[in-house]
Coordinates of C-alpha atoms and ligand atoms in Angstrom, one line a residue:
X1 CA 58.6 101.3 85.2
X2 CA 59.8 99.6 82.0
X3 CA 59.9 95.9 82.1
X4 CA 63.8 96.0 81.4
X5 CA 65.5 98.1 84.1
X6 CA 66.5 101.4 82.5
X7 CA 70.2 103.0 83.9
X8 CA 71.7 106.0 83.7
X9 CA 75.6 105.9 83.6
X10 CA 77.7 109.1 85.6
X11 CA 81.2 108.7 85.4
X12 CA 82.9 106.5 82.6
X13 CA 86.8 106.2 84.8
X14 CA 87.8 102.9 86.6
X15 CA 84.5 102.0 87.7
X16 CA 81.9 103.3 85.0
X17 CA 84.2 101.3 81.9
X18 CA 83.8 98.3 84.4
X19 CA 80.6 98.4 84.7
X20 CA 79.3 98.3 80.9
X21 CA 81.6 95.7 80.2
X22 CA 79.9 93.5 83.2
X23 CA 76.7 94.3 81.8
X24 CA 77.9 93.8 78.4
X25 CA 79.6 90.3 79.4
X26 CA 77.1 88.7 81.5
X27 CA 74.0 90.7 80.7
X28 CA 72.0 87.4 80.2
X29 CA 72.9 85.8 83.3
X30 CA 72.1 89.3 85.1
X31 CA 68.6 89.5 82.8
X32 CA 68.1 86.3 84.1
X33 CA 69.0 86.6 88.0
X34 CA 66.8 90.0 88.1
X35 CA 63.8 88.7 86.4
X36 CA 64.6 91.1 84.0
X37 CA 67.2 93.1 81.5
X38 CA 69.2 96.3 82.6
X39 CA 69.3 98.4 79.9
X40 CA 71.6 101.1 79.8
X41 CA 69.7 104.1 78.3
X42 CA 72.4 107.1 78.9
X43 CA 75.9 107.8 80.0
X44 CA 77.6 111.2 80.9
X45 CA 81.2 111.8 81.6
X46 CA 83.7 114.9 81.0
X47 CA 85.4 114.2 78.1
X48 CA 83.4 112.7 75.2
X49 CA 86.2 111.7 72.7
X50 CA 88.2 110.1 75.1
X51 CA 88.8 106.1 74.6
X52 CA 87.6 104.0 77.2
X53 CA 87.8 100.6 76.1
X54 CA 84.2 100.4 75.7
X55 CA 81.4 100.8 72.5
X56 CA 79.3 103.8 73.8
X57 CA 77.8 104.5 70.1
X58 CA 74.4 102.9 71.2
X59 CA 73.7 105.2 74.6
X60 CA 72.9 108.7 74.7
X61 CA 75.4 111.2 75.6
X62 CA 74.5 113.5 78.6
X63 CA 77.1 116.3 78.8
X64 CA 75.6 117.6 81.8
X65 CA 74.3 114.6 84.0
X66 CA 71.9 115.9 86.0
X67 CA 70.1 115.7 82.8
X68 CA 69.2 112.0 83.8
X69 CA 67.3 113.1 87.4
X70 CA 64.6 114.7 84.7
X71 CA 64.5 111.9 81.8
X72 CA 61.2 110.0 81.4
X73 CA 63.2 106.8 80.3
X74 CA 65.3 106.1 83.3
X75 CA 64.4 104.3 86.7
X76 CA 67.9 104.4 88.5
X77 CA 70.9 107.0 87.5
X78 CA 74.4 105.3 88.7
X79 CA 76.9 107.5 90.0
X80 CA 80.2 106.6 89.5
X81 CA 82.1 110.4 89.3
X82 CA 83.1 110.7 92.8
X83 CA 83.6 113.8 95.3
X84 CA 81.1 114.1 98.8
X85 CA 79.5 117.3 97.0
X86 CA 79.8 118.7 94.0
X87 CA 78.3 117.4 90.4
X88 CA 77.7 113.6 92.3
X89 CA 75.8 115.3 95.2
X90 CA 74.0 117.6 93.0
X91 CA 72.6 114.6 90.9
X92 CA 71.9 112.1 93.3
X93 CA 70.0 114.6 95.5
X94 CA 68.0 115.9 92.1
X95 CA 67.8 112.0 91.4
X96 CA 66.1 110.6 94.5
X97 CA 64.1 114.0 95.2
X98 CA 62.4 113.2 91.5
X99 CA 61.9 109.2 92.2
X100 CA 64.8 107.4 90.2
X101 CA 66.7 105.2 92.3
X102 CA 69.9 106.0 92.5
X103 CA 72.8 103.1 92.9
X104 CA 76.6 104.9 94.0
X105 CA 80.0 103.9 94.6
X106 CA 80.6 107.4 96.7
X107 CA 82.3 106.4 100.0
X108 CA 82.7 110.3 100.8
X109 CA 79.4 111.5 99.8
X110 CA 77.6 108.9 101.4
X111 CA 79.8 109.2 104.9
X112 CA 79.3 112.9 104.5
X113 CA 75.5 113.1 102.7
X114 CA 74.1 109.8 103.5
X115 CA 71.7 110.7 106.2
X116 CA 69.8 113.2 103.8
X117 CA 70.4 111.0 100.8
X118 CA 68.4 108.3 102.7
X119 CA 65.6 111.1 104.0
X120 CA 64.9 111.9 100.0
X121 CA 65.0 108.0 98.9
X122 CA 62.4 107.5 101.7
X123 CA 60.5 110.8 101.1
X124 CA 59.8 109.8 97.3
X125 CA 60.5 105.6 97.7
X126 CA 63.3 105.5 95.6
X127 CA 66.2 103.1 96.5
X128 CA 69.4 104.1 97.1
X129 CA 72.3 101.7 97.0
X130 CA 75.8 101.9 97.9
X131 CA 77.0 98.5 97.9
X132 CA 80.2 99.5 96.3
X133 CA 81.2 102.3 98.3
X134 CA 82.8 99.8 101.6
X135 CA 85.2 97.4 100.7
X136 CA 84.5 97.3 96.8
X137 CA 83.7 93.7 95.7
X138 CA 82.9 92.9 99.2
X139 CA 79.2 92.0 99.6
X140 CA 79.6 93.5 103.4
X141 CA 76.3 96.0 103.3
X142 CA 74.2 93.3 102.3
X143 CA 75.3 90.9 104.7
X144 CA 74.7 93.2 107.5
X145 CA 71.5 94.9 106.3
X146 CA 70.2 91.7 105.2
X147 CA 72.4 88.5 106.0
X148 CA 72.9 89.4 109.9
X149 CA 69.6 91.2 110.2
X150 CA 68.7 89.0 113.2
X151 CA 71.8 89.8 115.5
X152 CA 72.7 93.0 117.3
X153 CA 76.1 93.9 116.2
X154 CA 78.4 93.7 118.7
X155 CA 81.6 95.7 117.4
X156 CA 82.3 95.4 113.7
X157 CA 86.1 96.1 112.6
X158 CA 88.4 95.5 109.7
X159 CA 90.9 96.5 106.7
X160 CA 88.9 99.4 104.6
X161 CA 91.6 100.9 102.6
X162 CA 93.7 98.3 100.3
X163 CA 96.9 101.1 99.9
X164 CA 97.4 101.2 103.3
X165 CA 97.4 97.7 103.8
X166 CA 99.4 97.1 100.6
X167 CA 101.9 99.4 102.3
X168 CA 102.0 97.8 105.3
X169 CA 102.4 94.2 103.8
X170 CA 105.0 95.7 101.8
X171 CA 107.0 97.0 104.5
X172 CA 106.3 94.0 106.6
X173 CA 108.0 91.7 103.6
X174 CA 111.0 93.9 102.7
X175 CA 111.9 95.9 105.7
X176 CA 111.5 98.8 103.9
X177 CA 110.7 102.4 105.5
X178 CA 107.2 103.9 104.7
X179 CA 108.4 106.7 101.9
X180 CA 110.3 104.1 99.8
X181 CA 107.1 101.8 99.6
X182 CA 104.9 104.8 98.8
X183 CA 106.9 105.8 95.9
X184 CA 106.6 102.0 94.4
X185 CA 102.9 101.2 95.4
X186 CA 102.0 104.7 93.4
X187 CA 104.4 103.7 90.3
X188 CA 102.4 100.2 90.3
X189 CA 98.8 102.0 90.8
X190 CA 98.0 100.9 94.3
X191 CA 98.5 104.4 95.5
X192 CA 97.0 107.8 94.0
X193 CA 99.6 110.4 92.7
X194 CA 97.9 112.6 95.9
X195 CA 97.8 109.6 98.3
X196 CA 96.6 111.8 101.5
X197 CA 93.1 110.2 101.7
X198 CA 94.5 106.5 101.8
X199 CA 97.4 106.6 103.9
X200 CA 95.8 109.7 106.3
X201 CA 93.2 107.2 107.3
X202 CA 90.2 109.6 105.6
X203 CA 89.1 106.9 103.2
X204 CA 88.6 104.3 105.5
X205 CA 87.2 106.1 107.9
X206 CA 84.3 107.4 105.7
X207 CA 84.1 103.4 104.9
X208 CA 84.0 102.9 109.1
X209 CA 81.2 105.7 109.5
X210 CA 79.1 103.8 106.6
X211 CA 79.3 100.4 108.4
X212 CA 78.5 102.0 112.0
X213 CA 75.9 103.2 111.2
X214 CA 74.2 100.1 109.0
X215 CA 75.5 98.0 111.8
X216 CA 74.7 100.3 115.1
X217 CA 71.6 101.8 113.4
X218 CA 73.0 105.0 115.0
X219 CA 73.3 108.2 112.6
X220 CA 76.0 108.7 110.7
X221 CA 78.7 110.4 112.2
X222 CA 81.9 111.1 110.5
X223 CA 82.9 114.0 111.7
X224 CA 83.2 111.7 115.2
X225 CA 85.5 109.5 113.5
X226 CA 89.1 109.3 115.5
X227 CA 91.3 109.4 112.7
X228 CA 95.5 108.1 112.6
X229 CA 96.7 107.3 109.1
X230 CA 99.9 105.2 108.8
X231 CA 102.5 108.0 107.7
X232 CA 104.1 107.6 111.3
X233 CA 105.1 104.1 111.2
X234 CA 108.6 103.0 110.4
X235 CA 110.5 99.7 110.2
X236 CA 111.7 99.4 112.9
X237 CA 108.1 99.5 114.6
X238 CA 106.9 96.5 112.1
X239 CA 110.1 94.6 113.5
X240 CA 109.3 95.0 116.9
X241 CA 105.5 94.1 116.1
X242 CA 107.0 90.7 114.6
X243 CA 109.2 90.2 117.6
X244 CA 106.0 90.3 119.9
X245 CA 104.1 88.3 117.7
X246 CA 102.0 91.1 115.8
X247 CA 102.0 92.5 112.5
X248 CA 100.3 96.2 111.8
X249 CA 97.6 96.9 109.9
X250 CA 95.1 100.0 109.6
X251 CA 92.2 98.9 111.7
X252 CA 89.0 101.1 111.5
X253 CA 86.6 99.5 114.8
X254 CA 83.4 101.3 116.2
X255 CA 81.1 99.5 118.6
X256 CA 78.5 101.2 121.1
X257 CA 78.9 101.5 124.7
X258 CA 77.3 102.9 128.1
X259 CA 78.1 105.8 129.1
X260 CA 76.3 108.4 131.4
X261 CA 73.3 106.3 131.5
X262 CA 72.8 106.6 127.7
X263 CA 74.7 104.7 124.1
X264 CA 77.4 106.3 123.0
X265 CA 79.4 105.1 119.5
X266 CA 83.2 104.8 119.3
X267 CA 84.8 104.6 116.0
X268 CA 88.1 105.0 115.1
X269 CA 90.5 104.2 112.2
X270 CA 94.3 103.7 113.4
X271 CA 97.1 101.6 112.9
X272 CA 97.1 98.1 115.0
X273 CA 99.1 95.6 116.3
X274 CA 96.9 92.5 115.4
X275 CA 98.1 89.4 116.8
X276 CA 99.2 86.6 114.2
X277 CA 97.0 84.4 115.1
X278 CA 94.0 86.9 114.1
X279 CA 92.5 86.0 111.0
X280 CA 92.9 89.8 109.9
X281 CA 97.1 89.2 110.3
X282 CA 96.8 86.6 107.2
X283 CA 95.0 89.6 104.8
X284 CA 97.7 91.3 103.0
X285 CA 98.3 93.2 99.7
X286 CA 95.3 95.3 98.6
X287 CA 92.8 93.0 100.1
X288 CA 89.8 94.3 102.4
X289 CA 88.3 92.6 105.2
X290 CA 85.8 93.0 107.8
X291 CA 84.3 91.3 110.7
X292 CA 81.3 91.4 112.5
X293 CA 80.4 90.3 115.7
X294 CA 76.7 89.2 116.2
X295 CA 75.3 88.3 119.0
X296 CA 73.7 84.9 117.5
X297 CA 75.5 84.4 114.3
X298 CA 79.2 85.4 116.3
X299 CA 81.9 86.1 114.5
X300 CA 81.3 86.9 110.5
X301 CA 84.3 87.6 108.0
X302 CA 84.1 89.5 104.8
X303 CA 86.9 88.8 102.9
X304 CA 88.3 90.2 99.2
X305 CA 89.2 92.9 96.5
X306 CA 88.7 96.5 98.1
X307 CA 88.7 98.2 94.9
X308 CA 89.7 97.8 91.4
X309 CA 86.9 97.9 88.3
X310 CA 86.2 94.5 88.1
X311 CA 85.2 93.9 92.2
X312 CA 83.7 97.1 92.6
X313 CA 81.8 97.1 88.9
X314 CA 80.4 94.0 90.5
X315 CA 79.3 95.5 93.6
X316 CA 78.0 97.8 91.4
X317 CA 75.5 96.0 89.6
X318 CA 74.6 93.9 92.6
X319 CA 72.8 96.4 94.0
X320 CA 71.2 96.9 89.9
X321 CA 69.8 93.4 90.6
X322 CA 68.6 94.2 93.7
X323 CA 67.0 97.3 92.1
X324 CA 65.6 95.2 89.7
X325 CA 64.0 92.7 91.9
X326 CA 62.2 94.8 94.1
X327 CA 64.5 94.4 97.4
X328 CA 63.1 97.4 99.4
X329 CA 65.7 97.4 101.9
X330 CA 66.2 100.7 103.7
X331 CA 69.4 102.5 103.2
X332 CA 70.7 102.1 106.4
X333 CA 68.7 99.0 107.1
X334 CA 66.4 101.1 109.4
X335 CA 63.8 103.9 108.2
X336 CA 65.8 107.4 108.9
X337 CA 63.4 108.7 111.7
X338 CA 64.5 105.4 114.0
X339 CA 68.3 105.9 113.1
X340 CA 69.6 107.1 116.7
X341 CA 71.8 110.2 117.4
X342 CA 74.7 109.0 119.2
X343 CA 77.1 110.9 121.0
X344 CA 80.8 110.0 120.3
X345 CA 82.3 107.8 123.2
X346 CA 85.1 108.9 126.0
X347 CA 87.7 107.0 124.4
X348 CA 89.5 107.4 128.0
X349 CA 87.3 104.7 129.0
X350 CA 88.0 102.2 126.8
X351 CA 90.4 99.3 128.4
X352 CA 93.1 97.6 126.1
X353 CA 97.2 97.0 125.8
X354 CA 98.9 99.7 124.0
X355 CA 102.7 99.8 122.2
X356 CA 104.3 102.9 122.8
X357 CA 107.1 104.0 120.4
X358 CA 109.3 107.0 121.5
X359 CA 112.7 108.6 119.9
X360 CA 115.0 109.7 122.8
X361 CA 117.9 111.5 123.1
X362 CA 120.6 109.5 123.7
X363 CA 121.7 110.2 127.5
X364 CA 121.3 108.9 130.9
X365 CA 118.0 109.2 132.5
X366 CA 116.0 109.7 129.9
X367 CA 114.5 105.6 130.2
X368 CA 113.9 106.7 134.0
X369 CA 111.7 109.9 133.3
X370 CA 109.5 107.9 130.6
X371 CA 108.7 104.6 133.3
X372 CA 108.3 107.5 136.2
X373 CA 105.9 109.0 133.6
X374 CA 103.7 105.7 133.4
X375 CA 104.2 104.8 136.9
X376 CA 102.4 108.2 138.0
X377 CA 99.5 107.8 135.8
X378 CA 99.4 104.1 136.6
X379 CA 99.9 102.7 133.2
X380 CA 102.0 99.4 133.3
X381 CA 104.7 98.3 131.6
X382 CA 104.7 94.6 130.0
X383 CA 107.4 94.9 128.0
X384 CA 110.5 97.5 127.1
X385 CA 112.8 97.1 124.3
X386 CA 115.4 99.7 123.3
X387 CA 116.7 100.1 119.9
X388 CA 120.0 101.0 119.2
X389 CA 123.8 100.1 118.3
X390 CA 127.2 101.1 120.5
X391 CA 128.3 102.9 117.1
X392 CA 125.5 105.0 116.9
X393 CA 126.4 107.0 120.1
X394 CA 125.0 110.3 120.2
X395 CA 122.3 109.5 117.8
X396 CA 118.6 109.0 118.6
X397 CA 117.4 106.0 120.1
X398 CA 114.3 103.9 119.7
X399 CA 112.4 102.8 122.8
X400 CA 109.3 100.7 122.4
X401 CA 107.1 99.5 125.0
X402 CA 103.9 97.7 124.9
X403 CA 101.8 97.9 128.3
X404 CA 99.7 95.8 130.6
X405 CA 95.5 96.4 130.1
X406 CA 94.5 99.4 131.2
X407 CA 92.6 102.4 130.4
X408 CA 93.6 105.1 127.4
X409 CA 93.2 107.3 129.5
X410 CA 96.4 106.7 132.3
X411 CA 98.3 106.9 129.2
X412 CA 97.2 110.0 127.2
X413 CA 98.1 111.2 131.0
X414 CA 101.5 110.0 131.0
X415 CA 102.4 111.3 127.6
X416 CA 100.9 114.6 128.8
X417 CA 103.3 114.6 131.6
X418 CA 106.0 114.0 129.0
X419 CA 105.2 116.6 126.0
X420 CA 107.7 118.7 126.0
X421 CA 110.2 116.8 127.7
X422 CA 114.0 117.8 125.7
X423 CA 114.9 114.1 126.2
X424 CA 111.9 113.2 123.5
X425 CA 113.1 113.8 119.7
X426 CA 109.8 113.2 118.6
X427 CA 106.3 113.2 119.2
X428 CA 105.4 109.4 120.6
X429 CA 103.6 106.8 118.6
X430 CA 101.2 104.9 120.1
X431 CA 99.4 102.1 118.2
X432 CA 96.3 99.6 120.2
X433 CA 96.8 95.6 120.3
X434 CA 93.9 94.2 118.7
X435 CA 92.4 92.3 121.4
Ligands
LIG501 N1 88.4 102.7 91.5 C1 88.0 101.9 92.5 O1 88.6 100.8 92.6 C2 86.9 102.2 93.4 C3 86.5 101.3 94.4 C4 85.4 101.6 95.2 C5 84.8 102.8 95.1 N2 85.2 103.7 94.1 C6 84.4 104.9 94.0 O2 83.8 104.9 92.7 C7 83.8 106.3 92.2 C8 84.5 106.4 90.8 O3 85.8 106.0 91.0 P1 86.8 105.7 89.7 O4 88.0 105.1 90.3 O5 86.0 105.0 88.6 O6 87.1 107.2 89.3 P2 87.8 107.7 87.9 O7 88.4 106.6 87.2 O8 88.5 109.0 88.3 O9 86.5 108.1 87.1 C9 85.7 109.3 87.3 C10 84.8 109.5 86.2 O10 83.9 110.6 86.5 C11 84.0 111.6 85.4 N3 83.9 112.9 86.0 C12 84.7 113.5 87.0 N4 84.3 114.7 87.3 C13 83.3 115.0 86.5 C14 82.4 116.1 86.3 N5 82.6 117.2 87.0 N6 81.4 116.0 85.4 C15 81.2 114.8 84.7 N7 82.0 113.7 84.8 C16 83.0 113.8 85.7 C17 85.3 111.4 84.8 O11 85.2 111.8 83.4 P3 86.4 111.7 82.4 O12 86.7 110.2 82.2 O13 85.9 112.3 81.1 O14 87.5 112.5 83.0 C18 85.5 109.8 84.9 O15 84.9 109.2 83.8 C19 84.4 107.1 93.3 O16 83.4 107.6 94.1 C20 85.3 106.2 94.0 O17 85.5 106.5 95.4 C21 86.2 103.4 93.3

């Protein structure tokens, strides 16, 4: 190795530009931090004539950048392109399977790949960073795989996707339904023109299988991810959240339990009610946050920009200095062959208090067959609000209820008893309090 550090560049969007102008702006201070320079050698993106805000004349230009897994003068390729296969999987496998390190902002391909990616980087001790890919800016892999390192992780849990929770806030603030806010938060860039991966919960829960499994030391598993985006929700639910002291936000939560003699891993990525009082209720706009319980440190809060090239470009070249350094941590903070295969938990088991949104026909009865419902699976009823005007007779009405503790499971019985029912307009919404 070189004495400066020598980078390869992959993908010159949001995040690549962001990057050389970090290293451009505060490449002394980063020279000095990592005992030495990082020098970028090579960049590779698909269009070479297209302006990106950055002086490129003094790197090489890769047009195909799996060029860099082969070059004698580069120590770490960064892949900033995207995708969980494809030209990013192809070069960080070739990459790591040839020695360089390889430094990534790929939630998906380290959710879906990260398990071999770690096996090569072992197999041919090459590091492999991914700092950026949870949370962006959010020094939240390092603080587990290093900072907590002591503590068995109790349950970790947080806000992984900044549209959603922009979306939420939004609608929290205005009163606005769900579509309206979409259509703004993509005009203003806070949502992609195909949004499906944000708002269907898929982004953060490849962010929830990453953190599982640095925090569990379990394999990753994101197949085994329980997965609600936040498409569902309306107005009217955030109102009745504020009149019960909650707001909603899209929690993504995975802790380990016993089950059948053995450790099983629940994780799941749904909308919440999270009390006000929670510091996660105060987090709004595009901000990320996630918490951590250890069992000697207690409760830890990562807190900041999810995304964006500034907070992630830093994230970025964190794990550069890192690189640089020496820091041999393991991928997943444990070497492969100890990571444990988990099976995914009963989530019948699990105990918590539950808001249940239904839209009824408006005729008698109809309140009587939902309670019956609950009552024969034993699930009980805290509260019950109906929503609703006199004028709106014949219309659909809005009946929310949030329940006593109790097991999932007594209620995915109830609302089996009810599917199908003609007194039900539409399939029920249920959201978890935060507890
Ligand atoms: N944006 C964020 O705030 C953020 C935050 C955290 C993590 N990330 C992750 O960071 C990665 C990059 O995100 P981004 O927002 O920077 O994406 P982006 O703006 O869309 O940039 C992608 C870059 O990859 C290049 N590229 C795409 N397909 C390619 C191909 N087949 N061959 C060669 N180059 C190709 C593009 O080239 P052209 O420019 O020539 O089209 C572009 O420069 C993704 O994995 C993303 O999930 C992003």
């Amino acid at each position: 190795m070189s004495q400066n550090l020598r980078i390869a560049l992959a993908g010159l969007g949001t995040v690549g530009a962001g990057v050389l102008r970090l290293l451009e702006e505060n490449g002394a201070l980063i020279a000095a931090r990592a005992g030495r320079a990082i020098e970028v050698v090579a960049v590779s993106a698909r269009d070479r004539a297209k302006d990106r805000g950055v002086d490129l004349s003094s790197y090489d230009w890769e047009d195909d950048m799996t060029a860099f897994a082969t070059r004698d003068d580069v120590d770490v390729v960064v892949e900033l392109v995207g995708g969980s296969d494809g030209p990013a999987l192809a070069l960080a496998r070739k990459a790591l399977a040839g020695g360089k390190g390889v430094v990534t902002a790929n939630k998906a391909m380290v959710a879906h790949h990260g398990l071999e990616l770690a096996g090569l980087a072992e197999a041919n001790a090459a590091p492999l960073r991914y700092e950026a890919a949870v949370a962006g800016g959010i020094p939240v892999i390092k603080g587990l795989g290093e900072g907590a390192a002591a503590n068995r992780i109790e349950r970790i849990y947080g806000i992984l996707n900044g549209t959603c929770n922009y979306i939420l806030s939004e609608m929290e603030s205005t009163g606005r339904d769900f579509g309206d806010v979409l259509k703004d938060a993509q005009e203003l860039g806070y949502a992609e023109a195909d949004p499906t991966f944000d708002i269907e919960g898929i982004d953060a829960a490849h962010k929830l299988a990453i953190l599982a499994s640095l925090a569990f030391g379990t394999q990753l598993d994101f197949a085994n991810v329980d997965t609600t985006g936040i498409t569902r929700i309306r107005a009217a639910d955030i109102a009745q959240a504020r009149a019960l002291g909650y707001v909603i936000r899209l929690i993504g939560l995975s802790d380990c339990v016993e089950e059948g003699g053995e450790r099983r891993l629940f994780q799941r990525v749904a909308p919440c009610l999270v009390p006000t009082s929670h510091p996660l209720a105060g987090v709004g706009g595009p901000t990320n946050a996630v918490v951590a319980e250890g069992n000697y440190s207690g409760r830890l809060l990562f807190e900041g920009a999810g995304a964006g090239d500034g907070p992630t470009a830093s994230a970025v070249v964190a794990d550069l200095i890192d690189i640089a350094r020496g820091n041999a941590m393991p991928p997943f903070s444990l070497p492969v062959a100890t990571l444990e295969a988990s099976a995914p938990a009963d989530p019948g088991h699990r105990r918590n208090r539950a808001y249940l949104r239904f839209v009824v026909a408006d005729k008698p009865g109809v309140l009587a067959e939902i309670t019956a419902a609950m009552r024969d699976a034993g699930v009980s009823i805290e509260s019950l609000m109906q929503q609703g005007q006199p004028e709106d007779d014949g219309q659909p009405v809005l009946v929310a209820m949030v329940t006593h503790d109790g097991p999932e499971g007594a209620v995915a019985d109830a609302l089996k008893v009810l599917d199908g029912s003609p007194s039900l307009v539409e399939e029920p919404l249920v959201m978890r309090l935060l507890g």
